[in-house]
Short mmCIF file of C-alpha atoms in Angstrom, two decimals:
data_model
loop_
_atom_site.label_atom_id
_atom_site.label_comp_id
_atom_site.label_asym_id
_atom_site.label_seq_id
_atom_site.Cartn_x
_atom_site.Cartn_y
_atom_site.Cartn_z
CA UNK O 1 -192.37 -116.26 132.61
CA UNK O 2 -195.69 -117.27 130.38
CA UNK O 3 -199.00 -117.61 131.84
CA UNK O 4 -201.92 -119.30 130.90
CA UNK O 5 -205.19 -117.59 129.70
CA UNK O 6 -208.41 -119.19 128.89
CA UNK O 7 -209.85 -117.17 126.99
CA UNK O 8 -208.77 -116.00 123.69
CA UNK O 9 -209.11 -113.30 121.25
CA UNK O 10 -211.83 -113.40 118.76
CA UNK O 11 -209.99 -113.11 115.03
CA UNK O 12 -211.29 -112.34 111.86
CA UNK O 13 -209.00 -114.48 109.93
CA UNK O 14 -208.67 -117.78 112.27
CA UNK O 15 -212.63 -118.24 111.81
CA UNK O 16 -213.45 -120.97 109.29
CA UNK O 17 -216.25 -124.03 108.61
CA UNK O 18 -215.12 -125.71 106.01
CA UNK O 19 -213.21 -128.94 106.25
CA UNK O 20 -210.23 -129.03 103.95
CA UNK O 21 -210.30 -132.68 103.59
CA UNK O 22 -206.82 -133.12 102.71
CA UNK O 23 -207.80 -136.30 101.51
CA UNK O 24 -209.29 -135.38 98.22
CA UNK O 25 -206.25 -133.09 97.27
CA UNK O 26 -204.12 -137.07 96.46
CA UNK O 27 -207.39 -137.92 94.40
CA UNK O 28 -206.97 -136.58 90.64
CA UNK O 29 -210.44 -138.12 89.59
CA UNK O 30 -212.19 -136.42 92.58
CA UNK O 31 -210.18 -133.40 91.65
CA UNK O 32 -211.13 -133.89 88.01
CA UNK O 33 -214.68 -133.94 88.65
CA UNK O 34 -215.08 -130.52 91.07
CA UNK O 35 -215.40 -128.36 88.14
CA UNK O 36 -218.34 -130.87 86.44
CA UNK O 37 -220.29 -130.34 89.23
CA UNK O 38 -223.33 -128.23 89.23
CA UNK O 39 -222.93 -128.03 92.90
CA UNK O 40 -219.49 -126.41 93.24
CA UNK O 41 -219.10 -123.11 94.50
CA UNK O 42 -216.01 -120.66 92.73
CA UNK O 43 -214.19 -118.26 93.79
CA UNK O 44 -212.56 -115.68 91.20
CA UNK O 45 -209.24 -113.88 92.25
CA UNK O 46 -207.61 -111.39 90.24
CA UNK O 47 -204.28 -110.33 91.38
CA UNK O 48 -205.03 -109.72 95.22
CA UNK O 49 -209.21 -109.35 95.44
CA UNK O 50 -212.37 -111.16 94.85
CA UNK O 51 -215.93 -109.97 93.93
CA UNK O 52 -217.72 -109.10 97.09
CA UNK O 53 -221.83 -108.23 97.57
CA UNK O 54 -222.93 -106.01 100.18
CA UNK O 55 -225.25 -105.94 102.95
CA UNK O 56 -224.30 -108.05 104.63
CA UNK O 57 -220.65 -108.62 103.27
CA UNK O 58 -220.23 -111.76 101.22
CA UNK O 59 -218.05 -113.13 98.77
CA UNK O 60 -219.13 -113.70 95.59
CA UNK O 61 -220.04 -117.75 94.75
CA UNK O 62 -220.40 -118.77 91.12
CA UNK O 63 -220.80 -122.02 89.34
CA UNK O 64 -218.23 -123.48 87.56
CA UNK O 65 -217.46 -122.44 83.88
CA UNK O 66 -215.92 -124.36 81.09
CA UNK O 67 -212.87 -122.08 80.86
CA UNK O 68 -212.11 -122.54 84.47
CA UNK O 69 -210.55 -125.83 83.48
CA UNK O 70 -207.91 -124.00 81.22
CA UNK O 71 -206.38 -122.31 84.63
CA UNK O 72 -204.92 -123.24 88.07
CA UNK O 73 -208.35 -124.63 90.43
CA UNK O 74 -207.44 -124.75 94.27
CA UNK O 75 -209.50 -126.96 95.91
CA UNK O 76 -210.49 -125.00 99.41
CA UNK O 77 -212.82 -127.69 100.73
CA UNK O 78 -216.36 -128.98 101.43
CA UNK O 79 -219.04 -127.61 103.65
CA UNK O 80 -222.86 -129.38 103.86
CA UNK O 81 -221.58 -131.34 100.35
CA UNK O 82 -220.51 -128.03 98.85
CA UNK O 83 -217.12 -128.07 97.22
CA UNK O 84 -215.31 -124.91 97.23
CA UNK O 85 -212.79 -123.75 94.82
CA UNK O 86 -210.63 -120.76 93.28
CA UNK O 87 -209.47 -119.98 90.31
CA UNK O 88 -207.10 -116.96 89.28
CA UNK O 89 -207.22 -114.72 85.98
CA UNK O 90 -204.85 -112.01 84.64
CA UNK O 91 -204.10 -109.15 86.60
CA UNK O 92 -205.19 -107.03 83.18
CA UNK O 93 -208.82 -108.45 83.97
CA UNK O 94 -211.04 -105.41 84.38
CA UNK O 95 -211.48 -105.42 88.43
CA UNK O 96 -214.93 -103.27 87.70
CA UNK O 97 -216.76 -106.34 86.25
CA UNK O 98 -218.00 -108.94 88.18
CA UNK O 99 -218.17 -112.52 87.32
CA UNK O 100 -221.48 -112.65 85.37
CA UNK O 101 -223.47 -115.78 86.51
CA UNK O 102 -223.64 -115.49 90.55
CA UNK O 103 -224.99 -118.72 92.05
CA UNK O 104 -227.02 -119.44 95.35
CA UNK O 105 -229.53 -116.48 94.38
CA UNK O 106 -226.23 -113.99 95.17
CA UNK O 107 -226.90 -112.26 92.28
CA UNK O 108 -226.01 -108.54 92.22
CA UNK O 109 -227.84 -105.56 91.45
CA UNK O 110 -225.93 -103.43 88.94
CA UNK O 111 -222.65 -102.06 90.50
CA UNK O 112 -223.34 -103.77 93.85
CA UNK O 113 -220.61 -106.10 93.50
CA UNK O 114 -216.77 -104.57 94.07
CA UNK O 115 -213.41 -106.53 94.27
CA UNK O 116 -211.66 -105.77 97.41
CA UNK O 117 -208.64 -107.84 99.32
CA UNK O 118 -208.85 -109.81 102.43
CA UNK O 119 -207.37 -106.87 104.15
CA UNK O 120 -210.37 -104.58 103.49
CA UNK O 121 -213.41 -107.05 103.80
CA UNK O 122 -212.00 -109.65 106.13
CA UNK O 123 -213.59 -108.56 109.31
CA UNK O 124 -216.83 -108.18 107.74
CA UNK O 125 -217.25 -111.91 105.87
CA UNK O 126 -219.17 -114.43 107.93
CA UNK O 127 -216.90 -117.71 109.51
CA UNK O 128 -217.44 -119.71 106.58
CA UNK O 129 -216.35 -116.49 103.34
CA UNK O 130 -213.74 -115.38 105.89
CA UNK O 131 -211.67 -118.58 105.87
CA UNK O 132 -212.55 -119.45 102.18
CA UNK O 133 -210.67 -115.83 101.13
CA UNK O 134 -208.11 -116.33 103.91
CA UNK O 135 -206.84 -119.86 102.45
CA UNK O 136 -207.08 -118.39 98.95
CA UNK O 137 -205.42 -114.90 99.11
CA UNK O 138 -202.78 -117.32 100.56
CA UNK O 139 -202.11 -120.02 98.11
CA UNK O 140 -201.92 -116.91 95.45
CA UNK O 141 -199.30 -115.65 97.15
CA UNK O 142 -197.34 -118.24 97.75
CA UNK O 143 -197.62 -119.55 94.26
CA UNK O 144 -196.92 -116.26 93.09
CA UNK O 145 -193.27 -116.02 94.88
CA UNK O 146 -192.73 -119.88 94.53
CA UNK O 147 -192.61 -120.65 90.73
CA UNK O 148 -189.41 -122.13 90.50
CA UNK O 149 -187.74 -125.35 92.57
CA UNK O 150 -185.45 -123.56 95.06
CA UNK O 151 -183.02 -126.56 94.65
CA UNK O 152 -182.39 -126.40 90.74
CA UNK O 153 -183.96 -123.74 89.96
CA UNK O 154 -186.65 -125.34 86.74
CA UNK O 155 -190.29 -124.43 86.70
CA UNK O 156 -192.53 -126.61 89.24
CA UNK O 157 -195.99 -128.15 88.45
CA UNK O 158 -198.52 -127.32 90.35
CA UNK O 159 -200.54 -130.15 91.83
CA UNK O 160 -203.11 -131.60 94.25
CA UNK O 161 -205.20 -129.27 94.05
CA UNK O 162 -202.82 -126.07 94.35
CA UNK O 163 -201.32 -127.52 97.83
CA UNK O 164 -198.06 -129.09 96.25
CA UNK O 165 -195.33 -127.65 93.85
CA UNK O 166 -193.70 -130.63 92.34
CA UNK O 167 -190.15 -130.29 90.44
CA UNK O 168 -189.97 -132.27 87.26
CA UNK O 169 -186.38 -132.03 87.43
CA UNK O 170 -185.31 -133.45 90.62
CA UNK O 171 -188.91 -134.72 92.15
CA UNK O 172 -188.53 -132.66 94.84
CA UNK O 173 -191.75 -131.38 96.56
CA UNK O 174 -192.85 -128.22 97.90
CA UNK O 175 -195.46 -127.13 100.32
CA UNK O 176 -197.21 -123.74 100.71
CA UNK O 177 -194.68 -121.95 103.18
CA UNK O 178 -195.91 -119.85 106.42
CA UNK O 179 -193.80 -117.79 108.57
CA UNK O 180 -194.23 -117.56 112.26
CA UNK O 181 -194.21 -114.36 114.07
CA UNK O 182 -194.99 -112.66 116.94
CA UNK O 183 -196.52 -109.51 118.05
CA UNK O 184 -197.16 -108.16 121.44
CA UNK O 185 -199.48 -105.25 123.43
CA UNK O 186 -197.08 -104.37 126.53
CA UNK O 187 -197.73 -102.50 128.81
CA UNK O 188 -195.96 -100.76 131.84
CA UNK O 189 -196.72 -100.56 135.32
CA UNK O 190 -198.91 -97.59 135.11
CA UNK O 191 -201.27 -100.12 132.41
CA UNK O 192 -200.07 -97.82 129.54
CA UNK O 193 -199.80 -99.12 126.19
CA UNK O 194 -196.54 -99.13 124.15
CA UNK O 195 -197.37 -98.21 120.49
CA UNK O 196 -194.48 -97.58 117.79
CA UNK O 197 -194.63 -96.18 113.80
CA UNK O 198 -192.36 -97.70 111.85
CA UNK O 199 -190.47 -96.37 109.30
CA UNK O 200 -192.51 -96.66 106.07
CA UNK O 201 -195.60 -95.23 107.94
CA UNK O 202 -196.69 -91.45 108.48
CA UNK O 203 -196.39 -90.00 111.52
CA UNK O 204 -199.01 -91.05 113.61
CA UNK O 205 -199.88 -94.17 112.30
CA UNK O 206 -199.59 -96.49 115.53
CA UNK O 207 -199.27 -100.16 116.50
CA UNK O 208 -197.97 -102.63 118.94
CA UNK O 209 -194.71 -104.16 118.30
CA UNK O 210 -193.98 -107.21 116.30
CA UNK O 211 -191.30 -109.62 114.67
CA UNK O 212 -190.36 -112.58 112.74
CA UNK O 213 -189.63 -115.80 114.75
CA UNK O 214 -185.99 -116.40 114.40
CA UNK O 215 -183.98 -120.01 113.66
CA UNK O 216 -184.06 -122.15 116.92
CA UNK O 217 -186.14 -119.61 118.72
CA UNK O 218 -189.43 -120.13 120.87
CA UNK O 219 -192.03 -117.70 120.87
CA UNK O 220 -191.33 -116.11 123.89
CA UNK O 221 -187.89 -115.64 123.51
CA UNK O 222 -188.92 -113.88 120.11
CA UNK O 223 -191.12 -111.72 122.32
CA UNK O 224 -188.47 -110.74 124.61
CA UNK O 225 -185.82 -110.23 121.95
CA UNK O 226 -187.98 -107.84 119.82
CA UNK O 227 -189.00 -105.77 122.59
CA UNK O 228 -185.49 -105.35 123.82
CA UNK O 229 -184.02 -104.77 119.88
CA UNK O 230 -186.68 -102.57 119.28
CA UNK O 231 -187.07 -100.36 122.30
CA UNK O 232 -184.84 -101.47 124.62
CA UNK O 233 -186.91 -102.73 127.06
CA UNK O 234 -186.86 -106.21 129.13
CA UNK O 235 -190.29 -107.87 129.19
CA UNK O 236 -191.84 -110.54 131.35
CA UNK O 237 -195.05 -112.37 132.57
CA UNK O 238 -196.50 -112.70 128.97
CA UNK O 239 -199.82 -114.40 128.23
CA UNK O 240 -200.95 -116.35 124.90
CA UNK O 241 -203.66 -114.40 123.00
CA UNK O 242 -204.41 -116.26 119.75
CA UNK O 243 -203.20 -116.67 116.68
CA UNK O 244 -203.88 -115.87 113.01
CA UNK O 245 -203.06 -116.23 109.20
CA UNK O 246 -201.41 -112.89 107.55
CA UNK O 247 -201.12 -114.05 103.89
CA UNK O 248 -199.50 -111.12 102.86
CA UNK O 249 -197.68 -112.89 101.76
CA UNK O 250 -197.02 -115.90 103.98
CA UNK O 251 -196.85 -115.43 108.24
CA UNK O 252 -198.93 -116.68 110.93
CA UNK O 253 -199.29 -114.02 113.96
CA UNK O 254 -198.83 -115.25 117.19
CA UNK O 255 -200.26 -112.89 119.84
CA UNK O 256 -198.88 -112.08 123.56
CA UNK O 257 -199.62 -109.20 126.29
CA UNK O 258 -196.74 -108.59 128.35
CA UNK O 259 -195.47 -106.24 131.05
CA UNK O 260 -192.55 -103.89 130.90
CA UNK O 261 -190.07 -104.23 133.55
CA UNK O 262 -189.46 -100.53 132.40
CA UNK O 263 -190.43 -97.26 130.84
CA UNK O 264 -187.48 -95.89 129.19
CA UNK O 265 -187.42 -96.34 125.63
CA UNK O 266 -184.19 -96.36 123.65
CA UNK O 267 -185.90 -96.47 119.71
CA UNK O 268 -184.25 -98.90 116.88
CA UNK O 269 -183.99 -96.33 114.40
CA UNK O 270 -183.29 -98.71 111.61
CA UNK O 271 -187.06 -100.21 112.55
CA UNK O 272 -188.73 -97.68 114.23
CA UNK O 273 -189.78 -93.82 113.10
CA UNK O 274 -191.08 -93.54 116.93
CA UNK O 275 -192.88 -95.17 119.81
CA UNK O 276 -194.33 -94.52 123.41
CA UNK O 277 -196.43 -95.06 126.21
CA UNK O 278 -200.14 -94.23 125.35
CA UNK O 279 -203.16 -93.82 128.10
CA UNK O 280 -206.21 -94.93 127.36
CA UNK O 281 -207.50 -91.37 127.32
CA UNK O 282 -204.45 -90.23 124.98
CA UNK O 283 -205.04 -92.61 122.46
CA UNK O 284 -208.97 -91.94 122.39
CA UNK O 285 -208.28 -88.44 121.64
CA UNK O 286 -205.76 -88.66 119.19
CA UNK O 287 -208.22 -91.04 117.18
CA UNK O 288 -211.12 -88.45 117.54
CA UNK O 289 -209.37 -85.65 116.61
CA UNK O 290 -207.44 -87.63 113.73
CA UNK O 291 -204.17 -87.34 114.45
CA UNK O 292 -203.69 -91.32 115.55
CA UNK O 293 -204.72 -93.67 113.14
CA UNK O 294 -204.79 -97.55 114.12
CA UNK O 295 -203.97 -100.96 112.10
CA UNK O 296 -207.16 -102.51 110.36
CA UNK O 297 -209.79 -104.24 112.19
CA UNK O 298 -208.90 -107.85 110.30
CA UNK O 299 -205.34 -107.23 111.88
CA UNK O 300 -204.65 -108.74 115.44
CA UNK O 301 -202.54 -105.73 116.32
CA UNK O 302 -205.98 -104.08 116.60
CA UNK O 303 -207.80 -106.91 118.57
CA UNK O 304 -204.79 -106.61 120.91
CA UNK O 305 -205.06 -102.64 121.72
CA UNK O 306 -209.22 -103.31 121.05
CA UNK O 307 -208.48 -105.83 124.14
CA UNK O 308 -206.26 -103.47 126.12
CA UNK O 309 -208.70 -100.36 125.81
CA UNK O 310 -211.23 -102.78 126.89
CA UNK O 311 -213.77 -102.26 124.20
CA UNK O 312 -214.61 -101.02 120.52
CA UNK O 313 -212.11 -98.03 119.79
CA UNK O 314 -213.34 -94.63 118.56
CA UNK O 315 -214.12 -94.25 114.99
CA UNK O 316 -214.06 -98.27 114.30
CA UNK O 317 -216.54 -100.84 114.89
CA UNK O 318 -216.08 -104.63 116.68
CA UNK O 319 -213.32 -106.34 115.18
CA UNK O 320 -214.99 -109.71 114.40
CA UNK O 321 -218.73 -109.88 113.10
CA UNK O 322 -220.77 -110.66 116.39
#
């Protein structure tokens, strides 16, 4: 059974304010022009970061450069007039230098700047960086696994501005590809927590369960199938929680609580390294005393045991910048 709930986790990576205006992707002249303007606002990726100033945490805005014109430019969207954009350069770039002429007074002090992924700085970026570095760090990915048309197999072109692949072969089109999947906090009668490590992790490295959304499959089915494959345990009365982007490299998270209809746990060893049923107390210790570690605060696996524990966890800071 699936219940309703109100209110809804705050997420580092669903936060965004600027419209995408889908409109001026089709528009080659608009397009065209976003890089003449003195008024447009880049972001530089190399391979999976972007320069980043401190205190607070922002992403580093330049104006556009003649040699930007040379690469790919994904156009992100406008905010207040602003155009937004990224570009990409070689992953042999040195990540130690930053791009040289910062714009809107963000210029750094010497060695301020540092290039870090979404992963590390997402929680930290205001609504408006947060989204920009989401929607990037995801079109690099997918046009980094989706060079080639899956149909004949010849290079594809990218175009409107980074949000089509286009085959010049066959004409066939291609659109930036996300996978759903779902990830639950359940808990059992006695309101403990189930936390698992999975098999490429260390011992003690925790986190709730999760899964990819199968063919012909609802999300709640998905929740009760992964569960049961994973632990062996039936599930019921789950709640909606949110929802977020996890370009790494292409899946939306789609977040449920749930309750256990029981506590034994029979462990998918081809998945799972361990899992059990954590206390509030339990887990609070073994994060003091560093033998628990948790997922990232940008993750919603953390917003979802952040939300169970009922407040900040020890050793890590609000999830979201409040």
């Amino acid at each position: 059974m699936t219940t309703a709930d109100e209110t809804y986790l705050d997420l580092a990576l669903s936060r965004s304010r600027v419209d995408r205006l889908a409109r001026v992707r089709t528009d080659d002249a608009e397009l065209a022009a976003l890089l003449q303007r003195g008024s447009t606002r880049v972001i530089e990726l190399r391979a999976d970061t972007a320069a980043v100033l401190p205190d607070p945490t922002r992403l580093l805005l330049r104006a556009p450069r003649p040699e930007d014109a040379q690469g790919e430019v994904w156009f992100l969207g406008r905010e207040d007039g602003v155009d937004y954009v990224a570009v990409t350069v070689g992953a042999g770039a040195d990540a130690r230098q930053a791009p040289g002429d910062a714009a809107d007074g963000r210029a750094p002090a010497t060695g301020a700047t540092t290039w870090v992924g979404l992963r590390e700085v997402g929680a930290d970026l205001d609504d408006r960086d947060a989204g920009l570095l989401t929607a990037a760090t995801a079109l690099r990915a997918w046009h980094d696994r989706h060079g080639h048309c899956p149909r004949c197999g010849a290079a594809t072109q990218v175009v409107q501005g980074g949000w089509l692949r286009r085959c010049p072969q066959d004409g066939s089109e291609h659109h930036p590809r996300t996978d759903p999947a779902v990830i639950m906090a359940i808990t059992d009668p006695a309101d403990r927590l189930l936390l698992a490590t999975g098999l490429p992790w260390s011992q003690g490295r925790l986190s709730v369960l999760a899964g990819f959304v199968e063919a012909g499959e609802s999300l709640e089915a998905a929740v009760v199938r992964e569960v049961e494959e994973e632990v062996g345990v039936r599930v019921g009365h789950l709640v909606y929680r949110g929802n977020q982007p996890w370009p790494f490299p292409g899946s939306l998270m789609l977040a449920y609580r749930g309750q256990a209809e029981g506590t034994d746990l029979r462990i998918q060893e081809s998945e799972l390294r361990s899992a059990g049923w954590y206390t509030r107390q339990e887990l609070a210790q073994g994060l003091r005393e560093g033998r628990l570690t948790l997922p990232s605060r940008v993750s919603i696996a953390h917003r979802l045991i952040e939300e169970w524990f009922g407040g900040p966890l020890p050793g890590h800071g609000p999830a979201v910048p409040r």
